[in-house]
PDB file of C-alpha atoms in Angstrom:
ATOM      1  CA  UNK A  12      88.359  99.525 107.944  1.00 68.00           C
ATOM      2  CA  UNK A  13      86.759  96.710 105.988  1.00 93.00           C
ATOM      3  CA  UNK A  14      89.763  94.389 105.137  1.00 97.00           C
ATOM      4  CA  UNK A  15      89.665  91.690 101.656  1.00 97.00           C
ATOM      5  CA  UNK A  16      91.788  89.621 103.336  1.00 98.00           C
ATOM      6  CA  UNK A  17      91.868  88.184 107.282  1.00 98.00           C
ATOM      7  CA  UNK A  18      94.590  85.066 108.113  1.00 98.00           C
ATOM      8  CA  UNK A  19      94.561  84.319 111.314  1.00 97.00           C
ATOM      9  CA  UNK A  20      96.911  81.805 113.157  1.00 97.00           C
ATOM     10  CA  UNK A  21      98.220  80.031 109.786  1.00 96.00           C
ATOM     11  CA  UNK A  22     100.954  77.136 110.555  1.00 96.00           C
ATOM     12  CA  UNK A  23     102.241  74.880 108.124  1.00 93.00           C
ATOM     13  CA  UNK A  24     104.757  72.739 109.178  1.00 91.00           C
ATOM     14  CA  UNK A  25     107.620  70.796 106.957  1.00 90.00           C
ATOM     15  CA  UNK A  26     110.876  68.780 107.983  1.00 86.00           C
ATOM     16  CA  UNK A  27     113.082  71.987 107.567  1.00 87.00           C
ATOM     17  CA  UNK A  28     110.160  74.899 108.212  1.00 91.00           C
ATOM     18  CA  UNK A  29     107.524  76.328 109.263  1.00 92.00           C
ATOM     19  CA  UNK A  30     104.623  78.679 109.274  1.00 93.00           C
ATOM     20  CA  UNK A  31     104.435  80.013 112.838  1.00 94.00           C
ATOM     21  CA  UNK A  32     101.450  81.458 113.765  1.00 95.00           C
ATOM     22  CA  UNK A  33     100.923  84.041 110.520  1.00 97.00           C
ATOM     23  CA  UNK A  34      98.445  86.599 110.858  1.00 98.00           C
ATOM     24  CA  UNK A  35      97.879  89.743 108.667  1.00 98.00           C
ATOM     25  CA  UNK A  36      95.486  91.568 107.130  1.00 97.00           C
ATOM     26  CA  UNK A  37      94.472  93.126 103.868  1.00 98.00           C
ATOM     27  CA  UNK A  38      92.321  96.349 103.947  1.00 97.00           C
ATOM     28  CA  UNK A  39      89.623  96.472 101.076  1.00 97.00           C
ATOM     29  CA  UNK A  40      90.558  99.083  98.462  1.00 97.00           C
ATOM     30  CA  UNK A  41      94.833  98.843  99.424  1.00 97.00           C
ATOM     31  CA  UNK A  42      97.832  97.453  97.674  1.00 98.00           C
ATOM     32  CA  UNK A  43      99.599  95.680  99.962  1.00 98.00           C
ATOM     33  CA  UNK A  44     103.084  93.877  99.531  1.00 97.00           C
ATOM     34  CA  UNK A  45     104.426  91.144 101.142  1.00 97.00           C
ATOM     35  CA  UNK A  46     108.081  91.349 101.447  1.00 95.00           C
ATOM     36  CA  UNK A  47     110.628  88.684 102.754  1.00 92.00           C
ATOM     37  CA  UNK A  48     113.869  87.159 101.980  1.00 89.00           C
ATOM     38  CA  UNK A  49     114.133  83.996  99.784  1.00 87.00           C
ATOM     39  CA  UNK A  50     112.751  80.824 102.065  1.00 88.00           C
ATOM     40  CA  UNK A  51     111.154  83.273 104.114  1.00 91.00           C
ATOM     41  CA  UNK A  52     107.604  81.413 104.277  1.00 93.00           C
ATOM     42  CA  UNK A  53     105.732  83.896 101.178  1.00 94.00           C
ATOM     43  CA  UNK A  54     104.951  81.675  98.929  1.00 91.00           C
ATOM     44  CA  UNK A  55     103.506  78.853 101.733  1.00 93.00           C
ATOM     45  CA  UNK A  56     101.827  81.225 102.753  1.00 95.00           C
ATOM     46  CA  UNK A  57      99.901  82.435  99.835  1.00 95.00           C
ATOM     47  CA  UNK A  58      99.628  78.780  98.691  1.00 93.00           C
ATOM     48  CA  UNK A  59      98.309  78.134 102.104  1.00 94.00           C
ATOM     49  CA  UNK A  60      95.899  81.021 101.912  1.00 95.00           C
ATOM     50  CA  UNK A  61      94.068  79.271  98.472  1.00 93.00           C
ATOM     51  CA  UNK A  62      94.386  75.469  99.936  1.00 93.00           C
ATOM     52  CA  UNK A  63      96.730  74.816  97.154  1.00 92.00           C
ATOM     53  CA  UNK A  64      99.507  73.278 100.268  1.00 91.00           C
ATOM     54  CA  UNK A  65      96.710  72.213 103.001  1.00 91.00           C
ATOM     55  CA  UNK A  66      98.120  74.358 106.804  1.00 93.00           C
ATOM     56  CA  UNK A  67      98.262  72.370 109.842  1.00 92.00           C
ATOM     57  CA  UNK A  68      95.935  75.067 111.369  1.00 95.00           C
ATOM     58  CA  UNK A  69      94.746  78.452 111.285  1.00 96.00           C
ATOM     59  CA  UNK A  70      91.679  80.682 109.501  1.00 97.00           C
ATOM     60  CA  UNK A  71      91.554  82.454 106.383  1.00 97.00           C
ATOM     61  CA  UNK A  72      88.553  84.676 105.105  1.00 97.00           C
ATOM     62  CA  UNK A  73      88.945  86.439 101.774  1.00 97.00           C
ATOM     63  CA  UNK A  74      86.013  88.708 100.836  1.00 96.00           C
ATOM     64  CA  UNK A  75      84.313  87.804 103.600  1.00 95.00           C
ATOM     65  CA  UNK A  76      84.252  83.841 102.978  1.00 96.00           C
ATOM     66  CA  UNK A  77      86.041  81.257 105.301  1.00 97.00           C
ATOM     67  CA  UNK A  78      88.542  79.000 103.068  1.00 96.00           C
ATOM     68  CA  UNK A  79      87.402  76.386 105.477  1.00 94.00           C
ATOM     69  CA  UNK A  80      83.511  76.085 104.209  1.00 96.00           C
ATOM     70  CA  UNK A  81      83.577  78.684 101.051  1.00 96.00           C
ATOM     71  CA  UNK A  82      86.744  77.874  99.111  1.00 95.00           C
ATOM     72  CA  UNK A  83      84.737  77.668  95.773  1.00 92.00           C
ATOM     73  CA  UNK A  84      82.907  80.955  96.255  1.00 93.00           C
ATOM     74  CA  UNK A  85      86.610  82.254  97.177  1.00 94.00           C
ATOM     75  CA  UNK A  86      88.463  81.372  94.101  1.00 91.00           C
ATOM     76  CA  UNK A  87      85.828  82.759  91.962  1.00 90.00           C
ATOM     77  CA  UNK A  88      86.340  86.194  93.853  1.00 92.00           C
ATOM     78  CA  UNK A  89      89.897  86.283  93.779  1.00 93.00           C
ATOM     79  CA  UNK A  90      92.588  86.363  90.637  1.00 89.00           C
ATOM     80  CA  UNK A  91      95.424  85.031  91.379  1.00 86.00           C
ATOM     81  CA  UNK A  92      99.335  83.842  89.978  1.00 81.00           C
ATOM     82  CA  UNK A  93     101.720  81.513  92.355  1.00 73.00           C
ATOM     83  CA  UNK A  94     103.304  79.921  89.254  1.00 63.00           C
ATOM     84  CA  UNK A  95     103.696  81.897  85.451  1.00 58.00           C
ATOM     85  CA  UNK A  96     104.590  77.973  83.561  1.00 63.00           C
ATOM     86  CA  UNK A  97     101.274  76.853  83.990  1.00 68.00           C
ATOM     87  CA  UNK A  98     100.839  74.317  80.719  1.00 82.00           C
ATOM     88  CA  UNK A  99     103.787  76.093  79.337  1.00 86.00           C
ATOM     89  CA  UNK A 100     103.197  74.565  75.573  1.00 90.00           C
ATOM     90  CA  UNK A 101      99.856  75.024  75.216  1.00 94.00           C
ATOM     91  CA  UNK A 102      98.234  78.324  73.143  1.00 95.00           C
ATOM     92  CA  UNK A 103      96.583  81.316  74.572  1.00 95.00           C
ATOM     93  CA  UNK A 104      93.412  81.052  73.133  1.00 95.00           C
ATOM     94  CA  UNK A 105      93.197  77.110  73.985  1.00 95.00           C
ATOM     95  CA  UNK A 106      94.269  77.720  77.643  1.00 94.00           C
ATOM     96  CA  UNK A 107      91.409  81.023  78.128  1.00 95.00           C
ATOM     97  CA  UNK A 108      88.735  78.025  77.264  1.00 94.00           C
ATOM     98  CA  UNK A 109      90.129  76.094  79.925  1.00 92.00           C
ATOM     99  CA  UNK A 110      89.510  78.590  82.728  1.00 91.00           C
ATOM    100  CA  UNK A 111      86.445  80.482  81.455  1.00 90.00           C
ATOM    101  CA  UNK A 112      84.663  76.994  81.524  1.00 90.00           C
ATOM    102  CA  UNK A 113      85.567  77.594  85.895  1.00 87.00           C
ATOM    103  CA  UNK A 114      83.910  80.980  85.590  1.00 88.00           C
ATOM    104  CA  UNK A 115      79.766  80.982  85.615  1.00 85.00           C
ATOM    105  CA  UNK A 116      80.376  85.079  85.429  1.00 87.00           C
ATOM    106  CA  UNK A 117      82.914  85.270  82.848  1.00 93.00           C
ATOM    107  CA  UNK A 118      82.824  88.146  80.736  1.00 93.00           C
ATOM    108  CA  UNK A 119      84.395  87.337  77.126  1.00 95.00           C
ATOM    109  CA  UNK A 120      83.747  91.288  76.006  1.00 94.00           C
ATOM    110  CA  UNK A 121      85.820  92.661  78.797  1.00 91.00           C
ATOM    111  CA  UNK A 122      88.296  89.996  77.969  1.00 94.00           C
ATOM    112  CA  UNK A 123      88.908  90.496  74.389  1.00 95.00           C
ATOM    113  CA  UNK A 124      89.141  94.548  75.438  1.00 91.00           C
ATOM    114  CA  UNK A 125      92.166  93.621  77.833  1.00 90.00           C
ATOM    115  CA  UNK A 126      93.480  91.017  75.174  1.00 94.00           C
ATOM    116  CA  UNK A 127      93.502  93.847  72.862  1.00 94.00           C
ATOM    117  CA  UNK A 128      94.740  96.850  75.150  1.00 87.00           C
ATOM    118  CA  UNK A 129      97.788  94.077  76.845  1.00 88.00           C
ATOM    119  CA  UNK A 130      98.831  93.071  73.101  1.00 92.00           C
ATOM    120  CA  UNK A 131      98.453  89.362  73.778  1.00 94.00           C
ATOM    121  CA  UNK A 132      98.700  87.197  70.950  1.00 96.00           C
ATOM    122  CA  UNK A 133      96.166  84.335  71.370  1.00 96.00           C
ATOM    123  CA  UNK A 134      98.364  82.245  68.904  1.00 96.00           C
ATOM    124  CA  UNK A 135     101.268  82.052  71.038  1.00 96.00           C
ATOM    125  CA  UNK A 136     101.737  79.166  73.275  1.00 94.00           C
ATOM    126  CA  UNK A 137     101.960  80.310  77.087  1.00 92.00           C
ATOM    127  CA  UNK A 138     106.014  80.109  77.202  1.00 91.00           C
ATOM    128  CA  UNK A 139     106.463  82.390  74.114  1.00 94.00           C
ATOM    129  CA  UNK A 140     105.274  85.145  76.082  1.00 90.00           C
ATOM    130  CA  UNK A 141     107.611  87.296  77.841  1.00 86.00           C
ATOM    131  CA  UNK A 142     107.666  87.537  81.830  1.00 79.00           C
ATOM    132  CA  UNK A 143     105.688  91.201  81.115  1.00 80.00           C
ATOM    133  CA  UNK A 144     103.057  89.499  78.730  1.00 86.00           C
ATOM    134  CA  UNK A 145     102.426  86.321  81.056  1.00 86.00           C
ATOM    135  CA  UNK A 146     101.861  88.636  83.702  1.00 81.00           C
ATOM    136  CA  UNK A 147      98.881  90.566  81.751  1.00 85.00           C
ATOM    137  CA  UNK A 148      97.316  87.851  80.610  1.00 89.00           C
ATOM    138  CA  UNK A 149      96.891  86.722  84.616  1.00 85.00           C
ATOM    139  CA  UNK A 150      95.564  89.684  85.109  1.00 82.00           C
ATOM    140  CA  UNK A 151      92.975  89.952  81.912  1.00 88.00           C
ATOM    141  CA  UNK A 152      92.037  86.639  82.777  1.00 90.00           C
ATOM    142  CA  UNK A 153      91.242  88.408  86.600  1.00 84.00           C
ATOM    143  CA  UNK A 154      89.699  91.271  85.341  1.00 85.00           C
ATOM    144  CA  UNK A 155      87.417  89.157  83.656  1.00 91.00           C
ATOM    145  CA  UNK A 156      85.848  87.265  85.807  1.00 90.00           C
ATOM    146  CA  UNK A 157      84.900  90.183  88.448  1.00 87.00           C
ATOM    147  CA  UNK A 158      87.681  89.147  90.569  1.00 91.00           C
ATOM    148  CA  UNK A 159      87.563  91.772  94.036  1.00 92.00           C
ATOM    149  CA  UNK A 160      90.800  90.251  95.174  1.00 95.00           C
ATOM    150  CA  UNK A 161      93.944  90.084  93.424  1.00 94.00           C
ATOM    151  CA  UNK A 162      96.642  87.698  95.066  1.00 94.00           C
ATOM    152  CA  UNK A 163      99.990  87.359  93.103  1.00 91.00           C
ATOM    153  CA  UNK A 164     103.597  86.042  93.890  1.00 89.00           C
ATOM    154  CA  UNK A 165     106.208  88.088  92.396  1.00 88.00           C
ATOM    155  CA  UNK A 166     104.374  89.269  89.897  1.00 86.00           C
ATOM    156  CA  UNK A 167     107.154  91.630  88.931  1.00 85.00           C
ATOM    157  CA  UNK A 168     110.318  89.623  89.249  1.00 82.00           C
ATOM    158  CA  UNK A 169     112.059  89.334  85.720  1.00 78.00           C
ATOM    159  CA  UNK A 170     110.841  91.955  84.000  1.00 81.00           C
ATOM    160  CA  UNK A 171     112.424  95.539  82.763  1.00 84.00           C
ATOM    161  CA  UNK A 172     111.482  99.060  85.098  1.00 88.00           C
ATOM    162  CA  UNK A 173     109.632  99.820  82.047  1.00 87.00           C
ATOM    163  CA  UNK A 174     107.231  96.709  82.321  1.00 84.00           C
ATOM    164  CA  UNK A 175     107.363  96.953  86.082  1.00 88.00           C
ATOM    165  CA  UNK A 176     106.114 100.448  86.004  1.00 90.00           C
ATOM    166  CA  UNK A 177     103.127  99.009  83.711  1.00 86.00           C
ATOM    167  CA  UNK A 178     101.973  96.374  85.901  1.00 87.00           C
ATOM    168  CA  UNK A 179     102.216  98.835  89.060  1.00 92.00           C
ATOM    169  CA  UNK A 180      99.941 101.072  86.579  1.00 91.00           C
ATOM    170  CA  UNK A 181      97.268  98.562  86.133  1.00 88.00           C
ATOM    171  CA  UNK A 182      97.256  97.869  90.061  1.00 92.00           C
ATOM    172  CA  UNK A 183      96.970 101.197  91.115  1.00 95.00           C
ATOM    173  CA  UNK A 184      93.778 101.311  88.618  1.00 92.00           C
ATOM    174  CA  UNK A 185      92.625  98.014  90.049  1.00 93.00           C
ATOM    175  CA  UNK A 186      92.099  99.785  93.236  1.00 95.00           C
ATOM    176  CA  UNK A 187      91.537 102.813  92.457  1.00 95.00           C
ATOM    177  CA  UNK A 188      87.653 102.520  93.099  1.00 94.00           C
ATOM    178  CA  UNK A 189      88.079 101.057  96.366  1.00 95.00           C
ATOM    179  CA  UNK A 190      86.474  97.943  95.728  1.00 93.00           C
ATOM    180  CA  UNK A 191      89.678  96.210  94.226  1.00 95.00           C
ATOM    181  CA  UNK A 192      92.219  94.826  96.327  1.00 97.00           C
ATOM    182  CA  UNK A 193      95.906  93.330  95.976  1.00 97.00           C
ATOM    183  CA  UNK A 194      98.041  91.233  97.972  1.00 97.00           C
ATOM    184  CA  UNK A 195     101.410  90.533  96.123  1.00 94.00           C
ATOM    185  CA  UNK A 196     105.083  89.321  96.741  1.00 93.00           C
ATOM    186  CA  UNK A 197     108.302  90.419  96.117  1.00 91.00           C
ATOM    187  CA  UNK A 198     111.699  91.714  96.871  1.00 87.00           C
ATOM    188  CA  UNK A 199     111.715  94.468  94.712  1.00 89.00           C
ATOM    189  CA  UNK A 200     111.393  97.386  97.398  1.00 91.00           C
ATOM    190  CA  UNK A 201     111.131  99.958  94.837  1.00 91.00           C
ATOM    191  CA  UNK A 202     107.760  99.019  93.261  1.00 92.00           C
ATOM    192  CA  UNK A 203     106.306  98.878  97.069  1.00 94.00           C
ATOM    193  CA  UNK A 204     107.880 102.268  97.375  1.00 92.00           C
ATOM    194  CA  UNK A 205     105.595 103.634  94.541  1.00 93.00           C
ATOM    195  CA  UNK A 206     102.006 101.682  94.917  1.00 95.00           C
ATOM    196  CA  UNK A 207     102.169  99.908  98.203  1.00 96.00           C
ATOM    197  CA  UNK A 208      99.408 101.229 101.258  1.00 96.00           C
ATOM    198  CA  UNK A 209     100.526  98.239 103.655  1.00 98.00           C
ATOM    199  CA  UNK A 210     103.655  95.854 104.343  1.00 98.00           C
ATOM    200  CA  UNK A 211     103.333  92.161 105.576  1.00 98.00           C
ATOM    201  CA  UNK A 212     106.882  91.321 106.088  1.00 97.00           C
ATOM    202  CA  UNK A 213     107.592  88.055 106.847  1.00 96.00           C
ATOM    203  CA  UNK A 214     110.938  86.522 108.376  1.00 94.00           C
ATOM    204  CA  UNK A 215     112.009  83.091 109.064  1.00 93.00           C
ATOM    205  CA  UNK A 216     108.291  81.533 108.715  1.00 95.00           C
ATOM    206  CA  UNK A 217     107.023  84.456 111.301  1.00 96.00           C
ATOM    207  CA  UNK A 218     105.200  87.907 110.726  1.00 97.00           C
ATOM    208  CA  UNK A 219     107.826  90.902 111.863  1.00 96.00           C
ATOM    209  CA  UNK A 220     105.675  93.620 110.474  1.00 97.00           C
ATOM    210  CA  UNK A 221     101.664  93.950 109.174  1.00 97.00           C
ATOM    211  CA  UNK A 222     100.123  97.285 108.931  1.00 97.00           C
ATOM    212  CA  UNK A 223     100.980 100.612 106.671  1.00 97.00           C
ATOM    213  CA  UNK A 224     103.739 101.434 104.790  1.00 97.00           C
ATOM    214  CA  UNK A 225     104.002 105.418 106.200  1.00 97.00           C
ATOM    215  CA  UNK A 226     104.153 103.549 109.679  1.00 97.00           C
ATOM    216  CA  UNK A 227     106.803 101.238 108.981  1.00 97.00           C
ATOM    217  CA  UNK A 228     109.034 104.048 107.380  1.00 96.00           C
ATOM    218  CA  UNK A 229     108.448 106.261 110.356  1.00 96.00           C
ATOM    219  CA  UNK A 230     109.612 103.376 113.341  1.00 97.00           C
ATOM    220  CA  UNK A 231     113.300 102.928 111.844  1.00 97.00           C
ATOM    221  CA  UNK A 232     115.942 105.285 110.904  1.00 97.00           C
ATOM    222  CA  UNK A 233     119.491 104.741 109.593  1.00 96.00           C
ATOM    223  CA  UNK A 234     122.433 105.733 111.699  1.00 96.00           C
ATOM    224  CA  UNK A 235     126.121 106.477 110.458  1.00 96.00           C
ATOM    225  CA  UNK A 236     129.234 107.298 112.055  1.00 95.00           C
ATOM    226  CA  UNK A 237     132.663 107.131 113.369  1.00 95.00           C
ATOM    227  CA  UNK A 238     132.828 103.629 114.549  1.00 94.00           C
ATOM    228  CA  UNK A 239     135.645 104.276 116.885  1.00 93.00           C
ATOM    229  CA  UNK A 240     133.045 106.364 119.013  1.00 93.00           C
ATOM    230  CA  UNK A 241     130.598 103.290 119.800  1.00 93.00           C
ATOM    231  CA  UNK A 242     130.000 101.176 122.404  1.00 91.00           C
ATOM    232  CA  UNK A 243     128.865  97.714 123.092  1.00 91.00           C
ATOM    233  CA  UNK A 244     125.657  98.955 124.624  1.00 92.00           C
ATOM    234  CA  UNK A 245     124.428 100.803 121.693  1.00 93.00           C
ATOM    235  CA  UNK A 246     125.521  98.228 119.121  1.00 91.00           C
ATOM    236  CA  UNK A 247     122.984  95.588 121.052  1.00 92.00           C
ATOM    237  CA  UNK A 248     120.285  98.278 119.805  1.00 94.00           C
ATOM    238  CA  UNK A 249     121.451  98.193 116.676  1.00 95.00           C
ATOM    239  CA  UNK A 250     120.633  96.021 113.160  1.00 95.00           C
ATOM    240  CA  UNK A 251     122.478  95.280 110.363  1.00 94.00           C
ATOM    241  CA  UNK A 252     125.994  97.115 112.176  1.00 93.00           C
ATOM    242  CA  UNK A 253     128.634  97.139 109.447  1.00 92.00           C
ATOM    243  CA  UNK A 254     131.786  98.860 109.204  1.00 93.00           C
ATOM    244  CA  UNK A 255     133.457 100.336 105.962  1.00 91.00           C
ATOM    245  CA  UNK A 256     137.415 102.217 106.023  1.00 91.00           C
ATOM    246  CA  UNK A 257     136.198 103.040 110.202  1.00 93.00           C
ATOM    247  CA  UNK A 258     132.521 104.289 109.492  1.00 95.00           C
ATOM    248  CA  UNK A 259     129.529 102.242 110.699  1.00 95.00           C
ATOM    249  CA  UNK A 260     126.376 101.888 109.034  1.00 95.00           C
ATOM    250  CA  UNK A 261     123.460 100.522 110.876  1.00 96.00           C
ATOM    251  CA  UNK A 262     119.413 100.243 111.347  1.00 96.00           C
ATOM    252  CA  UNK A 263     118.035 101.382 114.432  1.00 96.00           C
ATOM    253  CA  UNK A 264     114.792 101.992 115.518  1.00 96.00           C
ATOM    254  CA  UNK A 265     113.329 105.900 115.288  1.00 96.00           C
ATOM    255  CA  UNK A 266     113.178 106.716 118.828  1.00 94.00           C
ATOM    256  CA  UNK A 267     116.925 105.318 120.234  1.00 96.00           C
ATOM    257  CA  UNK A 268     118.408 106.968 116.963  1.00 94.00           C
ATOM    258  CA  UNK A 269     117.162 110.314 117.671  1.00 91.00           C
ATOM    259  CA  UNK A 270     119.137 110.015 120.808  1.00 93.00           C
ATOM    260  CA  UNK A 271     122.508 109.704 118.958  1.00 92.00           C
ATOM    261  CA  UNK A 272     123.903 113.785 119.006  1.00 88.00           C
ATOM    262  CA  UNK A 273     127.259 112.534 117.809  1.00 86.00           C
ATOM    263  CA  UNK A 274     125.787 110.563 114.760  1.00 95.00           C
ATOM    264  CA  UNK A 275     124.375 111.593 111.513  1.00 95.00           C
ATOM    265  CA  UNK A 276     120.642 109.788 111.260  1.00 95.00           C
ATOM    266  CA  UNK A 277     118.704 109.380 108.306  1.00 95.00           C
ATOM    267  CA  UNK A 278     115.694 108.413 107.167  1.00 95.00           C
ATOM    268  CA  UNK A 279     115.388 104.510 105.930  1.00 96.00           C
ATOM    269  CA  UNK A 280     114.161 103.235 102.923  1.00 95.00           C
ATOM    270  CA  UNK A 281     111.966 100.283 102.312  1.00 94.00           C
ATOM    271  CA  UNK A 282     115.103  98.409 100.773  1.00 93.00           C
ATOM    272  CA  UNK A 283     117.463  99.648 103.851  1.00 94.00           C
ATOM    273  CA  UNK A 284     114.947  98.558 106.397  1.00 95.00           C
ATOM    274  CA  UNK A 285     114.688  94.684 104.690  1.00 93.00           C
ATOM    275  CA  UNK A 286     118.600  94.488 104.517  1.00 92.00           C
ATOM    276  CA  UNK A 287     119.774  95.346 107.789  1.00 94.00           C
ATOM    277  CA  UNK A 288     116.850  93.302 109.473  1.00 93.00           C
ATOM    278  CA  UNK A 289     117.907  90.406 107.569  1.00 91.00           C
ATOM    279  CA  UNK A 290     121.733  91.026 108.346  1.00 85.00           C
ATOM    280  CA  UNK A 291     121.068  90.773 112.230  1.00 60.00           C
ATOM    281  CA  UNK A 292     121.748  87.326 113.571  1.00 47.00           C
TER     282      UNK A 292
END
């Protein structure tokens, strides 16, 4: 499979963290969402990706050019949103000058149709827009430039199910050609639960997990119980082990859990998988 996106040994280093060694992919046509707790390393990492925080090593292509000799042909492929307050006070209309000057291919029909169809008032300045609206415009101002690649940090965070639902809407039309592809963060398991293809999860500045969603689902299961009836051994193989009023509740991966007759085992969400994970030491 073709993939939009290739990063390959990415390390960034700071006092307190680090980048170690991050390599994913991003195959053309998917949605894919990178998940991780807070301080995890996602937004280095997608800042890293564009050259906006400059890694101590590693490779990134993005539809097919290397950030290291094509950056410019890059970031006229690619939409993307690390930060909503960019120039927070000035107006709509004043700040879509601004970036359709960077844009030889800019298409000011297909942006006024988007302008129109999102609602955006032009008048407003950039903070008087809600999270939902701020969002939109990003994405108009993607959509019309030609952008292939959409990469986005937490594009959803803030806003109401309804909104959320909306922007998951206009992704899953992005791609729906197979052409279109989006890398995005955030910790909201349920939208990845409805459009996601693929999971990068990232933990502690390291990648725990790249490849498809059905795949990740299908390696863990959760396991419940009588606590009373465990033993040390089969707590070592377990994540997230917490006890409520003498039941457990724990993560386990799919093939040691199906070997637990005296246990009830279900099937683990996105949501259960990220928690318990985190919760090991």
């Amino acid at each position: 499979m073709e993939n939009a996106i290739e990063v390959i040994g990415l390390c960034k280093e700071y006092e307190k963290f680090s980048l170690s060694n991050v390599s994913f992919s991003v195959p053309k046509g998917s949605i894919t969402g990178f998940i991780g707790r807070n301080g995890a390393g996602k937004t280095t990492s997608l800042k890293s990706m564009l050259n906006i925080v400059h890694s101590s090593s590693g490779s990134v292509f993005i539809n097919g050019f290397d950030l290291a000799k094509n950056e410019e042909e890059i970031k006229s492929s690619i939409g993307f949103s690390i930060s909503r307050n960019f120039y927070p006070n000035t107006k709509i209309k004043t700040l879509t000058k601004v970036i359709k000057a960077f844009y030889s291919d800019w298409n000011e029909e297909t942006y006024k149709k988007l302008i129109s169809q999102f609602e955006i008032d032009e008048s407003k300045k950039h903070r008087e827009l809600s999270s939902g609206m701020q969002v939109k415009y990003a994405i108009a101002c993607a959509l019309s430039h030609g952008a292939k690649t959409l990469i986005l940090d937490e594009p959803t965070s803030g806003l109401d199910p309804a909104s959320r639902d909306e922007i998951i809407l206009l992704f899953e039309d992005f791609v729906s050609d197979g052409e279109g592809s989006i890398l995005f963060s955030t910790h909201i398991t349920s939208d990845l639960e409805k459009c996601a293809d693929h999971i990068v999860y990232i933990k502690e500045g390291q990648i725990f997990y790249s490849g498809t969603k059905e795949n990740l689902l299908k390696s863990w299961a959760l396991v419940k119980g009588d606590a009373s009836l465990t033993t040390k051994e089969m707590e070592e193989k377990l994540y997230g082990f917490k006890i409520h009023k003498g039941e457990f509740e724990a993560l386990a991966e799919k093939s040691f859990a199906e070997s637990l007759n005296a246990f009830t085992v279900k099937e683990a969400s996105l949501e259960d998988i990220i928690v318990h994970l985190e919760r090991k030491s």
